[in-house]
Amino acid sequence: GGRAEGREQAGAMSTARGGVHRGGQTYQNKFAFKHNKGSKKTARILSIQHQGLCNRCNEKIEWRKKFRKYKPIKQPLTCRGCEQRNVHRAYHTLCHDCASTRKVCPMCQGDRTGTEAEVDEELRGARQANAKEVRQYSTSLRERDRRRLLRELDSGLIRLYKKEDGTMFTKRYELDDDDDDDDDDDDDDDDDDD
């Protein structure tokens, strides 16, 4: 008798139908989000590189960049490790030095796995392109893209690699954080002139 009474009470209290899915979300997107093509701010955000993150944190940052949710910091933040204002990347909690010495992700402070291994995997089977290959690759680009590529190659911001199958790809490298801050200040001054 006790079991039957328990079932009746449980059935009488709950009105929700358990385990039944009711279809998709109410407001389905008709088309995917696209960035504003000419936005300097979006271009600057997309060019920011985060190094030493674990896979999960890296995916979070990339998602924020993809959907224009990423908000760069304007002033360095305080590191939770050394208590100095050394954090130069948004969403990080540790500075680069503390994260390197502890061998943890600077964002979640968890075990960092994957990102550096993925970079090595990406470059495995590829070699840096020589001058002839760079010229050959640059002829297929628009004039402004070609000049930008050559300018960034000269300054060391990017490197051009060639895979074994013949495809070419670029890898962006980060300069010192102090240089990035100076560039941001210059951009802010340009906005004031308009």
PDB file of C-alpha atoms in Angstrom:
ATOM      1  CA  GLY A   1       0.000   0.000   0.000  1.00  0.00           C
ATOM      2  CA  GLY A   2       2.856   2.499   0.742  1.00  0.00           C
ATOM      3  CA  ARG A   3       4.268   2.431  -2.765  1.00  0.00           C
ATOM      4  CA  ALA A   4       0.986   3.163  -4.503  1.00  0.00           C
ATOM      5  CA  GLU A   5       0.285   6.115  -2.231  1.00  0.00           C
ATOM      6  CA  GLY A   6       3.770   7.530  -2.899  1.00  0.00           C
ATOM      7  CA  ARG A   7       3.269   7.293  -6.673  1.00  0.00           C
ATOM      8  CA  GLU A   8      -0.117   8.972  -6.523  1.00  0.00           C
ATOM      9  CA  GLN A   9       1.254  11.844  -4.462  1.00  0.00           C
ATOM     10  CA  ALA A  10       4.260  12.315  -6.755  1.00  0.00           C
ATOM     11  CA  GLY A  11       2.012  12.196  -9.829  1.00  0.00           C
ATOM     12  CA  ALA A  12      -0.509  14.612  -8.377  1.00  0.00           C
ATOM     13  CA  MET A  13       2.103  17.245  -7.467  1.00  0.00           C
ATOM     14  CA  SER A  14       3.990  17.480 -10.738  1.00  0.00           C
ATOM     15  CA  THR A  15       2.287  18.886 -13.815  1.00  0.00           C
ATOM     16  CA  ALA A  16       5.380  19.008 -16.059  1.00  0.00           C
ATOM     17  CA  ARG A  17       5.857  16.261 -18.612  1.00  0.00           C
ATOM     18  CA  GLY A  18       9.265  14.802 -17.832  1.00  0.00           C
ATOM     19  CA  GLY A  19      11.677  13.883 -20.620  1.00  0.00           C
ATOM     20  CA  VAL A  20       9.596  15.418 -23.423  1.00  0.00           C
ATOM     21  CA  HIS A  21      11.398  17.995 -25.577  1.00  0.00           C
ATOM     22  CA  ARG A  22       9.292  20.750 -27.070  1.00  0.00           C
ATOM     23  CA  GLY A  23      11.265  21.654 -30.195  1.00  0.00           C
ATOM     24  CA  GLY A  24      13.772  24.473 -30.716  1.00  0.00           C
ATOM     25  CA  GLN A  25      14.245  27.801 -29.065  1.00  0.00           C
ATOM     26  CA  THR A  26      11.544  30.415 -29.490  1.00  0.00           C
ATOM     27  CA  TYR A  27      13.568  32.889 -31.561  1.00  0.00           C
ATOM     28  CA  GLN A  28      15.658  31.060 -34.139  1.00  0.00           C
ATOM     29  CA  ASN A  29      18.345  33.050 -35.950  1.00  0.00           C
ATOM     30  CA  LYS A  30      17.522  33.481 -39.615  1.00  0.00           C
ATOM     31  CA  PHE A  31      21.167  34.201 -40.540  1.00  0.00           C
ATOM     32  CA  ALA A  32      24.563  34.050 -38.849  1.00  0.00           C
ATOM     33  CA  PHE A  33      26.186  37.060 -37.211  1.00  0.00           C
ATOM     34  CA  LYS A  34      28.647  38.953 -39.412  1.00  0.00           C
ATOM     35  CA  HIS A  35      31.204  41.526 -38.360  1.00  0.00           C
ATOM     36  CA  ASN A  36      31.178  45.039 -39.765  1.00  0.00           C
ATOM     37  CA  LYS A  37      33.705  44.789 -42.617  1.00  0.00           C
ATOM     38  CA  GLY A  38      35.250  48.239 -42.256  1.00  0.00           C
ATOM     39  CA  SER A  39      35.476  48.360 -38.460  1.00  0.00           C
ATOM     40  CA  LYS A  40      38.967  49.197 -37.186  1.00  0.00           C
ATOM     41  CA  LYS A  41      37.994  48.160 -33.673  1.00  0.00           C
ATOM     42  CA  THR A  42      36.879  44.703 -34.838  1.00  0.00           C
ATOM     43  CA  ALA A  43      40.083  44.262 -36.821  1.00  0.00           C
ATOM     44  CA  ARG A  44      42.149  45.217 -33.769  1.00  0.00           C
ATOM     45  CA  ILE A  45      40.189  42.815 -31.530  1.00  0.00           C
ATOM     46  CA  LEU A  46      40.516  39.939 -33.994  1.00  0.00           C
ATOM     47  CA  SER A  47      44.281  40.497 -34.230  1.00  0.00           C
ATOM     48  CA  ILE A  48      44.824  40.144 -30.454  1.00  0.00           C
ATOM     49  CA  GLN A  49      46.591  36.888 -29.647  1.00  0.00           C
ATOM     50  CA  HIS A  50      46.196  35.052 -26.344  1.00  0.00           C
ATOM     51  CA  GLN A  51      49.001  32.641 -25.538  1.00  0.00           C
ATOM     52  CA  GLY A  52      49.287  29.885 -22.964  1.00  0.00           C
ATOM     53  CA  LEU A  53      45.541  29.363 -22.446  1.00  0.00           C
ATOM     54  CA  CYS A  54      43.940  25.971 -21.887  1.00  0.00           C
ATOM     55  CA  ASN A  55      41.602  24.690 -24.625  1.00  0.00           C
ATOM     56  CA  ARG A  56      38.406  25.694 -22.826  1.00  0.00           C
ATOM     57  CA  CYS A  57      39.550  29.271 -22.143  1.00  0.00           C
ATOM     58  CA  ASN A  58      40.896  29.586 -25.677  1.00  0.00           C
ATOM     59  CA  GLU A  59      37.483  28.579 -27.055  1.00  0.00           C
ATOM     60  CA  LYS A  60      35.774  31.123 -24.783  1.00  0.00           C
ATOM     61  CA  ILE A  61      38.009  33.937 -26.017  1.00  0.00           C
ATOM     62  CA  GLU A  62      37.555  32.927 -29.668  1.00  0.00           C
ATOM     63  CA  TRP A  63      33.766  32.814 -29.200  1.00  0.00           C
ATOM     64  CA  ARG A  64      33.811  36.319 -27.723  1.00  0.00           C
ATOM     65  CA  LYS A  65      35.854  37.583 -30.666  1.00  0.00           C
ATOM     66  CA  LYS A  66      33.608  35.853 -33.186  1.00  0.00           C
ATOM     67  CA  PHE A  67      30.393  37.402 -31.865  1.00  0.00           C
ATOM     68  CA  ARG A  68      31.832  40.840 -30.972  1.00  0.00           C
ATOM     69  CA  LYS A  69      31.515  40.225 -27.229  1.00  0.00           C
ATOM     70  CA  TYR A  70      35.251  40.668 -26.536  1.00  0.00           C
ATOM     71  CA  LYS A  71      36.071  43.831 -24.611  1.00  0.00           C
ATOM     72  CA  PRO A  72      39.787  44.735 -24.539  1.00  0.00           C
ATOM     73  CA  ILE A  73      41.161  46.286 -21.374  1.00  0.00           C
ATOM     74  CA  LYS A  74      42.396  49.873 -21.394  1.00  0.00           C
ATOM     75  CA  GLN A  75      44.693  49.673 -18.348  1.00  0.00           C
ATOM     76  CA  PRO A  76      46.721  46.744 -16.981  1.00  0.00           C
ATOM     77  CA  LEU A  77      44.923  44.676 -14.337  1.00  0.00           C
ATOM     78  CA  THR A  78      46.291  43.383 -11.043  1.00  0.00           C
ATOM     79  CA  CYS A  79      47.785  39.893 -11.170  1.00  0.00           C
ATOM     80  CA  ARG A  80      46.403  37.494  -8.557  1.00  0.00           C
ATOM     81  CA  GLY A  81      49.817  35.876  -8.243  1.00  0.00           C
ATOM     82  CA  CYS A  82      52.291  38.718  -7.722  1.00  0.00           C
ATOM     83  CA  GLU A  83      49.766  41.491  -6.900  1.00  0.00           C
ATOM     84  CA  GLN A  84      51.376  43.765  -9.531  1.00  0.00           C
ATOM     85  CA  ARG A  85      49.531  45.535 -12.350  1.00  0.00           C
ATOM     86  CA  ASN A  86      51.018  43.270 -15.008  1.00  0.00           C
ATOM     87  CA  VAL A  87      47.958  41.667 -16.659  1.00  0.00           C
ATOM     88  CA  HIS A  88      47.808  43.109 -20.186  1.00  0.00           C
ATOM     89  CA  ARG A  89      45.101  40.849 -21.671  1.00  0.00           C
ATOM     90  CA  ALA A  90      41.379  40.969 -21.019  1.00  0.00           C
ATOM     91  CA  TYR A  91      39.831  38.076 -19.037  1.00  0.00           C
ATOM     92  CA  HIS A  92      43.236  36.971 -17.665  1.00  0.00           C
ATOM     93  CA  THR A  93      43.752  36.752 -13.904  1.00  0.00           C
ATOM     94  CA  LEU A  94      47.513  36.042 -13.886  1.00  0.00           C
ATOM     95  CA  CYS A  95      50.331  37.899 -15.616  1.00  0.00           C
ATOM     96  CA  HIS A  96      52.423  36.086 -18.212  1.00  0.00           C
ATOM     97  CA  ASP A  97      55.350  35.550 -15.814  1.00  0.00           C
ATOM     98  CA  CYS A  98      53.242  34.045 -12.997  1.00  0.00           C
ATOM     99  CA  ALA A  99      51.344  31.782 -15.413  1.00  0.00           C
ATOM    100  CA  SER A 100      54.632  30.599 -16.952  1.00  0.00           C
ATOM    101  CA  THR A 101      56.311  29.824 -13.621  1.00  0.00           C
ATOM    102  CA  ARG A 102      53.214  28.030 -12.268  1.00  0.00           C
ATOM    103  CA  LYS A 103      52.545  26.353 -15.642  1.00  0.00           C
ATOM    104  CA  VAL A 104      48.823  27.157 -15.455  1.00  0.00           C
ATOM    105  CA  CYS A 105      46.293  28.874 -17.680  1.00  0.00           C
ATOM    106  CA  PRO A 106      46.408  32.667 -17.058  1.00  0.00           C
ATOM    107  CA  MET A 107      42.615  32.862 -17.311  1.00  0.00           C
ATOM    108  CA  CYS A 108      41.190  30.015 -15.181  1.00  0.00           C
ATOM    109  CA  GLN A 109      44.432  29.074 -13.384  1.00  0.00           C
ATOM    110  CA  GLY A 110      43.743  25.460 -14.323  1.00  0.00           C
ATOM    111  CA  ASP A 111      46.089  22.987 -15.963  1.00  0.00           C
ATOM    112  CA  ARG A 112      46.898  24.255 -19.450  1.00  0.00           C
ATOM    113  CA  THR A 113      46.776  21.534 -22.044  1.00  0.00           C
ATOM    114  CA  GLY A 114      46.462  21.659 -25.765  1.00  0.00           C
ATOM    115  CA  THR A 115      47.132  25.168 -26.983  1.00  0.00           C
ATOM    116  CA  GLU A 116      50.905  25.014 -27.230  1.00  0.00           C
ATOM    117  CA  ALA A 117      50.694  21.415 -28.444  1.00  0.00           C
ATOM    118  CA  GLU A 118      48.207  22.501 -31.129  1.00  0.00           C
ATOM    119  CA  VAL A 119      50.558  25.261 -32.307  1.00  0.00           C
ATOM    120  CA  ASP A 120      53.395  22.736 -32.580  1.00  0.00           C
ATOM    121  CA  GLU A 121      51.044  20.350 -34.409  1.00  0.00           C
ATOM    122  CA  GLU A 122      50.038  23.128 -36.823  1.00  0.00           C
ATOM    123  CA  LEU A 123      53.665  23.925 -37.630  1.00  0.00           C
ATOM    124  CA  ARG A 124      54.681  20.261 -37.890  1.00  0.00           C
ATOM    125  CA  GLY A 125      55.092  19.314 -41.528  1.00  0.00           C
ATOM    126  CA  ALA A 126      55.428  22.978 -42.464  1.00  0.00           C
ATOM    127  CA  ARG A 127      58.475  25.101 -43.062  1.00  0.00           C
ATOM    128  CA  GLN A 128      58.990  28.816 -43.274  1.00  0.00           C
ATOM    129  CA  ALA A 129      58.496  30.072 -46.819  1.00  0.00           C
ATOM    130  CA  ASN A 130      61.511  31.447 -48.694  1.00  0.00           C
ATOM    131  CA  ALA A 131      61.575  34.789 -50.539  1.00  0.00           C
ATOM    132  CA  LYS A 132      60.566  33.283 -53.896  1.00  0.00           C
ATOM    133  CA  GLU A 133      57.519  31.580 -52.366  1.00  0.00           C
ATOM    134  CA  VAL A 134      56.538  34.791 -50.586  1.00  0.00           C
ATOM    135  CA  ARG A 135      56.637  36.700 -53.897  1.00  0.00           C
ATOM    136  CA  GLN A 136      54.650  33.941 -55.596  1.00  0.00           C
ATOM    137  CA  TYR A 137      52.016  33.935 -52.839  1.00  0.00           C
ATOM    138  CA  SER A 138      51.762  37.735 -52.722  1.00  0.00           C
ATOM    139  CA  THR A 139      50.978  38.033 -56.449  1.00  0.00           C
ATOM    140  CA  SER A 140      47.584  36.394 -55.835  1.00  0.00           C
ATOM    141  CA  LEU A 141      46.614  39.084 -53.296  1.00  0.00           C
ATOM    142  CA  ARG A 142      45.071  42.506 -53.766  1.00  0.00           C
ATOM    143  CA  GLU A 143      47.600  45.361 -53.795  1.00  0.00           C
ATOM    144  CA  ARG A 144      46.751  46.636 -50.298  1.00  0.00           C
ATOM    145  CA  ASP A 145      46.775  43.087 -48.853  1.00  0.00           C
ATOM    146  CA  ARG A 146      50.093  42.372 -50.562  1.00  0.00           C
ATOM    147  CA  ARG A 147      51.688  45.520 -49.117  1.00  0.00           C
ATOM    148  CA  ARG A 148      50.320  44.740 -45.674  1.00  0.00           C
ATOM    149  CA  LEU A 149      51.679  41.177 -45.857  1.00  0.00           C
ATOM    150  CA  LEU A 150      55.134  42.388 -46.872  1.00  0.00           C
ATOM    151  CA  ARG A 151      55.115  45.126 -44.206  1.00  0.00           C
ATOM    152  CA  GLU A 152      54.146  42.655 -41.461  1.00  0.00           C
ATOM    153  CA  LEU A 153      56.693  40.100 -42.668  1.00  0.00           C
ATOM    154  CA  ASP A 154      59.428  42.763 -42.528  1.00  0.00           C
ATOM    155  CA  SER A 155      58.444  43.888 -39.028  1.00  0.00           C
ATOM    156  CA  GLY A 156      58.253  40.293 -37.750  1.00  0.00           C
ATOM    157  CA  LEU A 157      54.555  40.437 -36.833  1.00  0.00           C
ATOM    158  CA  ILE A 158      53.773  37.413 -38.985  1.00  0.00           C
ATOM    159  CA  ARG A 159      55.578  34.541 -40.649  1.00  0.00           C
ATOM    160  CA  LEU A 160      54.531  32.742 -43.789  1.00  0.00           C
ATOM    161  CA  TYR A 161      54.662  28.939 -43.752  1.00  0.00           C
ATOM    162  CA  LYS A 162      54.264  26.364 -46.496  1.00  0.00           C
ATOM    163  CA  LYS A 163      52.806  22.936 -45.782  1.00  0.00           C
ATOM    164  CA  GLU A 164      53.931  19.739 -47.490  1.00  0.00           C
ATOM    165  CA  ASP A 165      50.824  19.784 -49.713  1.00  0.00           C
ATOM    166  CA  GLY A 166      51.803  23.245 -51.014  1.00  0.00           C
ATOM    167  CA  THR A 167      49.242  25.364 -49.168  1.00  0.00           C
ATOM    168  CA  MET A 168      50.491  28.557 -47.536  1.00  0.00           C
ATOM    169  CA  PHE A 169      49.399  30.016 -44.202  1.00  0.00           C
ATOM    170  CA  THR A 170      50.455  32.864 -41.943  1.00  0.00           C
ATOM    171  CA  LYS A 171      51.114  32.728 -38.222  1.00  0.00           C
ATOM    172  CA  ARG A 172      50.875  35.957 -36.233  1.00  0.00           C
ATOM    173  CA  TYR A 173      53.432  36.645 -33.515  1.00  0.00           C
ATOM    174  CA  GLU A 174      53.040  39.116 -30.705  1.00  0.00           C
ATOM    175  CA  LEU A 175      55.436  41.942 -29.962  1.00  0.00           C
ATOM    176  CA  ASP A 176      56.044  43.275 -26.447  1.00  0.00           C
ATOM    177  CA  ASP A 177      52.908  44.384 -24.597  1.00  0.00           C
ATOM    178  CA  ASP A 178      54.409  47.874 -24.149  1.00  0.00           C
ATOM    179  CA  ASP A 179      54.386  48.328 -27.930  1.00  0.00           C
ATOM    180  CA  ASP A 180      50.715  47.292 -28.101  1.00  0.00           C
ATOM    181  CA  ASP A 181      49.772  49.875 -25.466  1.00  0.00           C
ATOM    182  CA  ASP A 182      51.512  52.616 -27.452  1.00  0.00           C
ATOM    183  CA  ASP A 183      49.580  51.624 -30.579  1.00  0.00           C
ATOM    184  CA  ASP A 184      46.283  51.760 -28.694  1.00  0.00           C
ATOM    185  CA  ASP A 185      47.075  55.282 -27.470  1.00  0.00           C
ATOM    186  CA  ASP A 186      47.752  56.400 -31.047  1.00  0.00           C
ATOM    187  CA  ASP A 187      44.427  54.950 -32.215  1.00  0.00           C
ATOM    188  CA  ASP A 188      42.562  56.789 -29.469  1.00  0.00           C
ATOM    189  CA  ASP A 189      44.155  60.071 -30.569  1.00  0.00           C
ATOM    190  CA  ASP A 190      43.015  59.451 -34.160  1.00  0.00           C
ATOM    191  CA  ASP A 191      39.421  58.978 -32.967  1.00  0.00           C
ATOM    192  CA  ASP A 192      39.510  62.340 -31.162  1.00  0.00           C
ATOM    193  CA  ASP A 193      40.527  64.182 -34.345  1.00  0.00           C
ATOM    194  CA  ASP A 194      37.417  63.010 -36.201  1.00  0.00           C
TER     195      ASP A 194
END
